[in-house]
Coordinates of C-alpha atoms in Angstrom, one line a residue:
X1 CA 19.5 -14.5 28.8
X2 CA 16.8 -12.0 29.7
X3 CA 15.0 -12.8 32.9
X4 CA 17.6 -14.9 34.6
X5 CA 18.3 -12.4 37.3
X6 CA 17.3 -13.0 40.9
X7 CA 14.7 -10.2 40.8
X8 CA 12.7 -11.7 37.9
X9 CA 9.0 -11.9 38.7
X10 CA 6.6 -14.7 37.7
X11 CA 5.2 -12.4 35.0
X12 CA 8.8 -11.9 33.6
X13 CA 9.3 -15.7 33.4
X14 CA 6.2 -16.5 31.4
X15 CA 6.4 -13.4 29.2
X16 CA 10.0 -14.4 28.2
X17 CA 8.6 -17.7 27.1
X18 CA 6.2 -16.1 24.5
X19 CA 7.0 -17.3 21.0
X20 CA 5.8 -16.6 17.5
X21 CA 2.4 -18.2 16.7
X22 CA 3.0 -21.4 14.6
X23 CA 1.8 -21.1 11.0
X24 CA 1.6 -17.3 11.1
X25 CA 4.2 -15.3 9.2
X26 CA 6.5 -13.1 11.3
X27 CA 6.4 -9.6 9.8
X28 CA 9.4 -7.3 9.7
X29 CA 9.0 -4.9 12.6
X30 CA 7.3 -1.6 11.8
X31 CA 8.6 0.0 15.0
X32 CA 11.9 1.9 15.2
X33 CA 15.0 -0.3 15.5
X34 CA 15.8 1.2 18.9
X35 CA 12.3 0.2 20.2
X36 CA 12.8 -3.3 19.0
X37 CA 16.4 -3.6 20.3
X38 CA 15.4 -2.3 23.7
X39 CA 12.6 -4.8 24.0
X40 CA 14.7 -7.7 22.9
X41 CA 17.3 -6.8 25.5
X42 CA 14.7 -6.7 28.2
X43 CA 12.6 -9.7 27.3
X44 CA 14.2 -11.7 24.4
X45 CA 13.6 -12.2 20.7
X46 CA 10.6 -14.6 20.9
X47 CA 8.3 -12.2 22.8
X48 CA 9.1 -9.4 20.4
X49 CA 8.4 -11.6 17.3
X50 CA 5.1 -12.5 19.0
X51 CA 4.3 -8.8 19.5
X52 CA 5.0 -8.1 15.8
X53 CA 2.5 -10.8 14.8
X54 CA -0.2 -9.4 17.3
X55 CA 0.4 -5.9 16.1
X56 CA -0.1 -6.9 12.5
X57 CA -3.3 -8.7 13.3
X58 CA -4.5 -5.6 15.3
X59 CA -3.8 -3.4 12.2
X60 CA -5.8 -5.7 10.0
X61 CA -8.7 -5.7 12.4
X62 CA -8.8 -1.9 12.8
X63 CA -8.8 -1.4 9.0
X64 CA -11.5 -4.0 8.5
X65 CA -13.7 -2.2 11.1
X66 CA -12.7 1.4 10.1
X67 CA -11.8 1.5 6.4
X68 CA -10.7 5.1 6.6
X69 CA -7.4 3.9 8.0
X70 CA -6.7 1.8 4.9
X71 CA -6.0 2.9 1.4
X72 CA -2.8 1.0 0.5
X73 CA 0.5 -0.4 1.8
X74 CA 1.7 3.0 3.0
X75 CA -1.4 3.6 5.1
X76 CA -1.2 0.0 6.5
X77 CA 2.4 0.4 7.5
X78 CA 1.8 3.9 8.9
X79 CA -1.0 2.6 11.1
X80 CA 0.9 -0.6 12.1
X81 CA 3.6 1.3 13.8
X82 CA 1.2 2.3 16.6
X83 CA -0.4 -1.1 17.4
X84 CA 2.9 -3.0 17.1
X85 CA 4.9 -0.6 19.3
X86 CA 2.0 -0.7 21.8
X87 CA 2.1 -4.4 22.2
X88 CA 5.9 -4.2 22.7
X89 CA 5.5 -1.5 25.3
X90 CA 2.7 -3.4 27.0
X91 CA 5.0 -6.5 27.3
X92 CA 7.4 -4.3 29.2
X93 CA 4.7 -2.8 31.4
X94 CA 3.3 -6.2 32.4
X95 CA 6.8 -7.3 33.3
X96 CA 8.9 -5.8 36.1
X97 CA 11.1 -4.0 33.6
X98 CA 8.9 -1.1 32.6
X99 CA 9.5 1.3 35.5
X100 CA 9.4 4.9 34.2
X101 CA 8.5 4.0 30.6
X102 CA 5.7 6.2 29.2
X103 CA 2.7 4.4 27.7
X104 CA 2.7 6.3 24.4
X105 CA 5.4 5.4 21.9
X106 CA 7.0 7.7 19.4
X107 CA 5.6 5.5 16.6
X108 CA 2.0 6.0 17.9
X109 CA 2.5 9.8 18.0
X110 CA 3.8 9.8 14.5
X111 CA 0.6 8.1 13.5
X112 CA -1.4 11.0 15.0
X113 CA 0.3 13.4 12.5
X114 CA -0.6 11.1 9.6
X115 CA -4.3 10.8 10.8
X116 CA -4.7 14.5 11.1
X117 CA -3.4 15.1 7.6
X118 CA -5.5 12.4 6.1
X119 CA -8.6 13.9 7.8
X120 CA -9.4 10.9 10.0
X121 CA -11.5 12.2 13.0
X122 CA -10.5 11.8 16.6
X123 CA -13.5 9.6 17.4
X124 CA -12.3 7.1 14.8
X125 CA -8.8 7.3 16.1
X126 CA -10.0 6.5 19.6
X127 CA -12.3 3.8 18.4
X128 CA -9.3 2.2 16.6
X129 CA -7.4 2.4 19.9
X130 CA -10.2 0.6 21.7
X131 CA -10.5 -2.1 19.0
X132 CA -6.7 -2.7 19.1
X133 CA -6.7 -2.8 22.9
X134 CA -9.5 -5.5 22.9
X135 CA -7.5 -7.7 20.5
X136 CA -4.2 -7.1 22.3
X137 CA -5.8 -8.0 25.7
X138 CA -7.2 -11.2 24.2
X139 CA -3.8 -12.2 22.8
X140 CA -2.2 -11.7 26.2
X141 CA -4.9 -13.7 28.0
X142 CA -4.8 -16.5 25.5
X143 CA -1.0 -16.8 25.8
X144 CA -1.3 -16.7 29.6
X145 CA -3.6 -19.7 29.4
X146 CA -1.1 -21.5 27.3
X147 CA 2.1 -20.8 29.2
X148 CA 1.1 -20.3 32.9
X149 CA 0.4 -23.2 35.2
X150 CA -3.3 -23.4 36.2
X151 CA -2.5 -22.7 39.9
X152 CA -0.9 -19.3 39.0
X153 CA -3.1 -18.4 36.0
X154 CA -5.7 -16.3 37.9
X155 CA -3.0 -14.1 39.5
X156 CA -1.2 -13.5 36.2
X157 CA -4.5 -12.7 34.4
X158 CA -5.2 -10.2 37.1
X159 CA -1.8 -8.6 36.5
X160 CA -2.4 -8.5 32.8
X161 CA -5.9 -6.9 33.2
X162 CA -4.7 -4.2 35.7
X163 CA -1.6 -3.3 33.7
X164 CA -3.4 -3.1 30.4
X165 CA -6.2 -1.1 31.8
X166 CA -3.7 1.4 33.2
X167 CA -1.7 1.3 30.0
X168 CA -4.6 2.0 27.7
X169 CA -5.9 4.8 29.9
X170 CA -2.6 6.6 29.7
X171 CA -2.2 5.8 26.1
X172 CA -5.6 7.1 25.0
X173 CA -5.1 10.3 27.0
X174 CA -1.8 11.0 25.3
X175 CA -3.1 10.0 21.9
X176 CA -6.0 12.4 22.1
X177 CA -3.9 15.3 23.5
X178 CA -1.3 14.9 20.7
X179 CA -4.0 14.6 18.0
X180 CA -5.8 17.8 19.1
X181 CA -2.5 19.7 19.3
X182 CA -1.5 18.5 15.8
X183 CA -4.9 19.3 14.4
X184 CA -4.8 22.8 15.8
X185 CA -1.3 23.3 14.3
X186 CA -2.3 21.7 11.0
X187 CA -5.6 23.6 10.5
X188 CA -3.9 27.0 10.6
X189 CA -1.3 25.9 8.0
X190 CA -1.4 26.8 4.4
X191 CA -0.8 23.2 3.5
X192 CA -4.0 22.1 5.3
X193 CA -6.1 24.8 3.6
X194 CA -4.8 23.8 0.2
X195 CA -5.4 20.0 0.9
X196 CA -9.0 20.8 1.9
X197 CA -9.6 22.7 -1.3
X198 CA -8.1 20.0 -3.5
X199 CA -10.2 17.3 -1.7
X200 CA -13.4 19.3 -2.3
X201 CA -12.5 19.8 -6.0
X202 CA -11.9 16.1 -6.3
X203 CA -15.2 15.1 -4.6
X204 CA -17.2 17.6 -6.7
X205 CA -18.3 19.7 -3.7
X206 CA -16.2 22.6 -4.9
X207 CA -17.1 23.9 -8.4
X208 CA -16.2 27.6 -8.2
X209 CA -13.2 27.3 -10.6
X210 CA -12.0 30.9 -10.5
X211 CA -11.9 31.2 -6.7
X212 CA -10.5 27.7 -6.1
X213 CA -7.7 28.5 -8.7
X214 CA -6.9 31.7 -6.9
X215 CA -6.7 30.0 -3.5
X216 CA -4.6 27.2 -4.9
X217 CA -2.3 29.4 -7.0
X218 CA -3.0 26.9 -9.8
X219 CA -5.2 27.5 -12.9
X220 CA -7.9 24.8 -13.0
X221 CA -9.2 26.0 -16.4
X222 CA -6.1 24.7 -18.3
X223 CA -5.3 21.1 -19.3
X224 CA -3.9 18.9 -16.6
X225 CA -2.0 15.6 -16.1
X226 CA -2.1 13.9 -12.7
X227 CA 0.5 11.8 -10.9
X228 CA 0.6 9.6 -7.9
X229 CA 3.9 8.7 -6.3
X230 CA 4.9 6.3 -3.6
X231 CA 7.8 4.1 -2.4
X232 CA 8.3 0.5 -3.1
X233 CA 9.1 -1.0 -0.7
X234 CA 7.2 1.2 1.7
X235 CA 9.2 3.9 3.4
X236 CA 8.7 6.2 6.3
X237 CA 6.6 9.4 6.0
X238 CA 9.6 11.6 6.8
X239 CA 10.9 10.8 3.3
X240 CA 7.9 12.3 1.5
X241 CA 9.8 15.4 0.3
X242 CA 11.8 13.0 -2.0
X243 CA 8.5 12.1 -3.7
X244 CA 7.5 15.8 -4.0
X245 CA 10.8 16.5 -5.7
X246 CA 10.4 13.6 -8.1
X247 CA 6.9 14.8 -8.9
X248 CA 8.1 18.3 -9.8
X249 CA 10.9 16.9 -11.9
X250 CA 8.7 14.5 -13.8
X251 CA 6.1 17.1 -14.5
X252 CA 8.7 19.5 -15.8
X253 CA 9.9 16.8 -18.2
X254 CA 6.3 16.4 -19.4
X255 CA 6.2 20.1 -20.2
X256 CA 4.0 21.4 -17.3
X257 CA 4.4 25.1 -16.7
X258 CA 2.5 25.1 -13.4
X259 CA 2.4 22.4 -10.7
X260 CA 0.4 21.4 -7.7
X261 CA 1.7 18.9 -5.2
X262 CA -0.1 17.4 -2.2
X263 CA 1.4 14.9 0.3
X264 CA -1.2 12.3 1.2
X265 CA -0.3 10.8 4.6
X266 CA 3.0 9.0 5.0
X267 CA 5.1 8.2 2.0
X268 CA 2.6 9.1 -0.7
X269 CA 2.0 12.2 -2.9
X270 CA -0.6 13.3 -5.4
X271 CA 0.5 15.9 -8.0
X272 CA -0.8 17.7 -11.0
X273 CA 0.8 19.7 -13.8
X274 CA -0.9 22.1 -16.2
X275 CA -0.2 23.9 -19.5
X276 CA -2.4 25.2 -22.3
X277 CA -2.3 21.8 -24.1
X278 CA -0.4 18.6 -23.5
X279 CA 0.6 16.0 -26.1
X280 CA -1.9 13.2 -26.2
X281 CA 0.5 11.0 -24.2
X282 CA 2.9 13.1 -22.1
X283 CA 5.8 11.1 -20.5
X284 CA 8.8 11.8 -18.3
X285 CA 11.1 10.5 -21.0
X286 CA 14.3 9.1 -19.7
X287 CA 14.0 10.8 -16.4
X288 CA 14.8 8.7 -13.3
X289 CA 14.4 9.9 -9.7
X290 CA 17.5 10.0 -7.5
X291 CA 16.2 7.1 -5.3
X292 CA 15.5 3.8 -7.0
X293 CA 12.5 2.9 -4.8
X294 CA 10.4 5.8 -6.0
X295 CA 7.3 4.7 -8.1
X296 CA 5.0 6.9 -10.2
X297 CA 1.6 6.4 -12.0
X298 CA 0.3 8.9 -14.5
X299 CA -3.2 9.7 -15.8
X300 CA -4.0 11.0 -19.3
X301 CA -4.4 14.7 -20.0
X302 CA -7.8 16.3 -19.1
X303 CA -9.3 19.7 -19.6
X304 CA -10.7 22.0 -16.8
X305 CA -12.0 20.8 -13.4
X306 CA -13.5 17.7 -15.0
X307 CA -10.1 16.8 -16.5
X308 CA -8.3 17.5 -13.2
X309 CA -10.5 14.9 -11.5
X310 CA -10.5 12.4 -14.3
X311 CA -6.7 12.4 -14.8
X312 CA -6.4 11.9 -11.0
X313 CA -8.8 8.9 -11.1
X314 CA -6.8 7.4 -13.9
X315 CA -3.5 7.9 -12.1
X316 CA -4.9 6.1 -9.0
X317 CA -6.2 3.3 -11.2
X318 CA -2.8 3.0 -12.9
X319 CA -1.1 2.9 -9.5
X320 CA -3.4 0.1 -8.3
X321 CA -2.8 -2.0 -11.5
X322 CA 1.0 -1.3 -11.3
X323 CA 1.1 -2.5 -7.7
X324 CA -0.4 -5.9 -8.9
X325 CA 2.2 -6.5 -11.6
X326 CA 4.6 -9.2 -10.4
X327 CA 7.6 -7.9 -12.5
X328 CA 7.1 -4.3 -13.5
X329 CA 9.4 -3.2 -16.3
X330 CA 10.3 0.2 -14.8
X331 CA 9.6 2.8 -12.2
X332 CA 6.6 4.6 -13.9
X333 CA 3.2 3.4 -15.1
X334 CA 0.9 5.2 -17.5
X335 CA -2.9 4.8 -17.6
X336 CA -2.8 5.0 -21.4
X337 CA -0.8 1.7 -21.4
X338 CA -2.7 0.0 -18.6
X339 CA -6.3 1.1 -19.2
X340 CA -7.6 -2.2 -20.5
X341 CA -5.8 -4.2 -17.8
X342 CA -7.0 -1.7 -15.1
X343 CA -10.6 -2.0 -16.2
X344 CA -10.5 -5.8 -16.5
X345 CA -8.6 -6.4 -13.2
X346 CA -11.2 -4.9 -10.9
X347 CA -12.1 -8.6 -10.1
X348 CA -8.9 -10.6 -10.3
X349 CA -10.7 -13.9 -9.8
X350 CA -13.0 -13.2 -12.8
X351 CA -10.0 -12.0 -14.8
X352 CA -8.2 -15.3 -14.1
X353 CA -11.2 -17.3 -15.0
X354 CA -11.4 -15.4 -18.3
X355 CA -7.7 -16.0 -19.1
X356 CA -7.9 -19.7 -18.3
X357 CA -11.1 -20.1 -20.3
X358 CA -9.8 -18.2 -23.4
X359 CA -6.2 -19.5 -23.4
X360 CA -6.6 -23.1 -22.3
X361 CA -3.2 -24.8 -22.2
X362 CA -1.6 -21.5 -23.2
X363 CA -2.5 -20.3 -19.7
X364 CA 0.1 -22.6 -18.2
X365 CA 2.8 -20.7 -16.2
X366 CA 5.8 -22.2 -18.0
X367 CA 8.4 -21.0 -20.5
X368 CA 7.0 -22.7 -23.5
X369 CA 3.5 -21.3 -23.1
X370 CA 5.0 -17.9 -22.3
X371 CA 6.9 -17.9 -25.6
X372 CA 3.7 -18.8 -27.5
X373 CA 1.7 -16.1 -25.7
X374 CA 4.2 -13.3 -26.2
X375 CA 4.6 -14.2 -29.9
X376 CA 0.8 -14.3 -30.6
X377 CA 0.2 -11.1 -28.7
X378 CA 3.0 -9.3 -30.6
X379 CA 1.6 -10.8 -33.9
X380 CA -1.9 -9.5 -33.2
X381 CA -0.7 -6.1 -32.1
X382 CA 1.3 -5.8 -35.3
X383 CA -1.8 -6.4 -37.4
X384 CA -1.0 -10.1 -38.1
X385 CA 2.3 -9.3 -39.7
X386 CA 4.9 -12.1 -39.1
X387 CA 7.7 -9.8 -40.4
X388 CA 6.9 -6.9 -38.0
X389 CA 6.5 -9.3 -35.1
X390 CA 9.8 -11.0 -35.9
X391 CA 11.6 -7.7 -35.8
X392 CA 10.2 -6.7 -32.4
X393 CA 10.8 -10.2 -30.9
X394 CA 14.3 -10.6 -32.4
X395 CA 13.4 -14.0 -33.9
X396 CA 13.0 -15.2 -37.5
X397 CA 9.9 -14.8 -39.5
X398 CA 9.6 -18.6 -39.7
X399 CA 9.7 -18.8 -35.9
X400 CA 6.8 -16.4 -35.6
X401 CA 4.8 -18.3 -38.2
X402 CA 5.5 -21.6 -36.4
X403 CA 4.5 -20.3 -33.0
X404 CA 1.3 -18.8 -34.3
X405 CA 0.4 -22.0 -36.0
X406 CA 1.2 -24.0 -32.9
X407 CA -0.8 -21.7 -30.7
X408 CA -3.8 -22.1 -33.0
X409 CA -3.5 -25.9 -32.8
X410 CA -3.4 -25.8 -29.0
X411 CA -6.3 -23.3 -28.8
X412 CA -8.3 -25.4 -31.2
X413 CA -9.3 -22.5 -33.5
X414 CA -7.9 -20.0 -35.9
X415 CA -6.7 -17.0 -33.9
X416 CA -8.6 -14.7 -36.2
X417 CA -11.9 -16.2 -35.1
X418 CA -11.8 -14.8 -31.5
X419 CA -9.3 -12.1 -32.0
X420 CA -10.7 -9.6 -29.5
X421 CA -11.2 -12.1 -26.7
X422 CA -7.8 -13.8 -27.3
X423 CA -5.9 -10.5 -27.4
X424 CA -7.6 -9.3 -24.2
X425 CA -6.7 -12.6 -22.4
X426 CA -3.1 -12.3 -23.7
X427 CA -2.8 -8.7 -22.4
X428 CA -4.0 -9.8 -19.0
X429 CA -1.5 -12.7 -18.9
X430 CA 1.3 -10.4 -20.1
X431 CA 0.5 -7.7 -17.4
X432 CA -0.3 -9.9 -14.4
X433 CA 1.6 -13.1 -15.0
X434 CA 1.2 -15.8 -12.4
X435 CA -1.7 -14.1 -10.8
X436 CA -3.9 -15.1 -13.7
X437 CA -2.1 -18.2 -15.0
X438 CA -2.2 -21.8 -14.0
X439 CA 0.8 -23.1 -12.0
X440 CA 2.6 -26.1 -13.2
X441 CA 1.1 -29.3 -11.9
X442 CA -2.4 -27.9 -11.6

């Protein structure tokens, strides 16, 4: 057992009694396995699980206060490595077992690289450090009050304060130095220059098409299709080249003759392909990336700089919608298929209210209601043809007719009376499933 040796201090003893906070989920560690294993060996499993909970809460607080750090699961996980590993390292510093360990962790330094490439300024990085430090200190002091006898509490709180002050002073200095070094290296790189031009084109501050095209090596006057790619579940930023390769392969399958690929922080990529004219709905066909956890969202083709921007907006919207689908059918999502769901899901609470109001008992999250919903949706999409719907659903024509009649009875009206509203609600139910349906028993 950690801490049973004769040299264990009072701080060691109460720190080893730290335990996960009841009622709070214990997240999978974001830190390196070696970081976690070392801390478990020194202090035990309970303190490390507690540290993971505290690091997760710190990350949520930092993003809430400084939204630039957010953006999606990849950005959350990239940021979380720093706070979590810092809590783990602080545990060791406060104990007697941290002799010679540096304050800064490899995970935190990896975050610096991500922040520079995402254009997050140093003052925001250091503000994030201060916010995290304040929350971490409070968590240590609260646990000290819970676990340390009153007679020893003042002494242990003093130890916490002194060690965390020294820790954050060293940590902030290393963080700033690494950030400035990385920024200097990044700003002279071709990738940084290209990323800056792309961002300016996307935000509308760069309209000189010919000069931007020359600097990017990509003709902005042609027709474009935009992609976003990511990992599900989230993976490490070191794997980003896998996404770049998948983007290039997918664009080639779509017929693009020129490509532009831009890594966006850890484990995420934006990409564009161009040609004189794309089909109205270009797809990657039967292409599948080498790794099964790669995901892709695709915008619709767009002309010139305006189309470059619009297709990118659509790809991001398709990505956001795809991430909300409980059981996605494949690895790729197309805005052309998800446009209605994307537009209607900006407010998921309102979307659920709409589905429940329109579908009534058909909004129940059970197999019987699901059969009726899928049949009516297919029937409406096939221009109210029982024969066509039966072929697509692999059931008999009579089964389709019965289900449509039964659905009308449960709805209380002929489905032709509110066709648009009904079909819209059915699309939302089909795409988002239990997120907009009523659970059994409610």
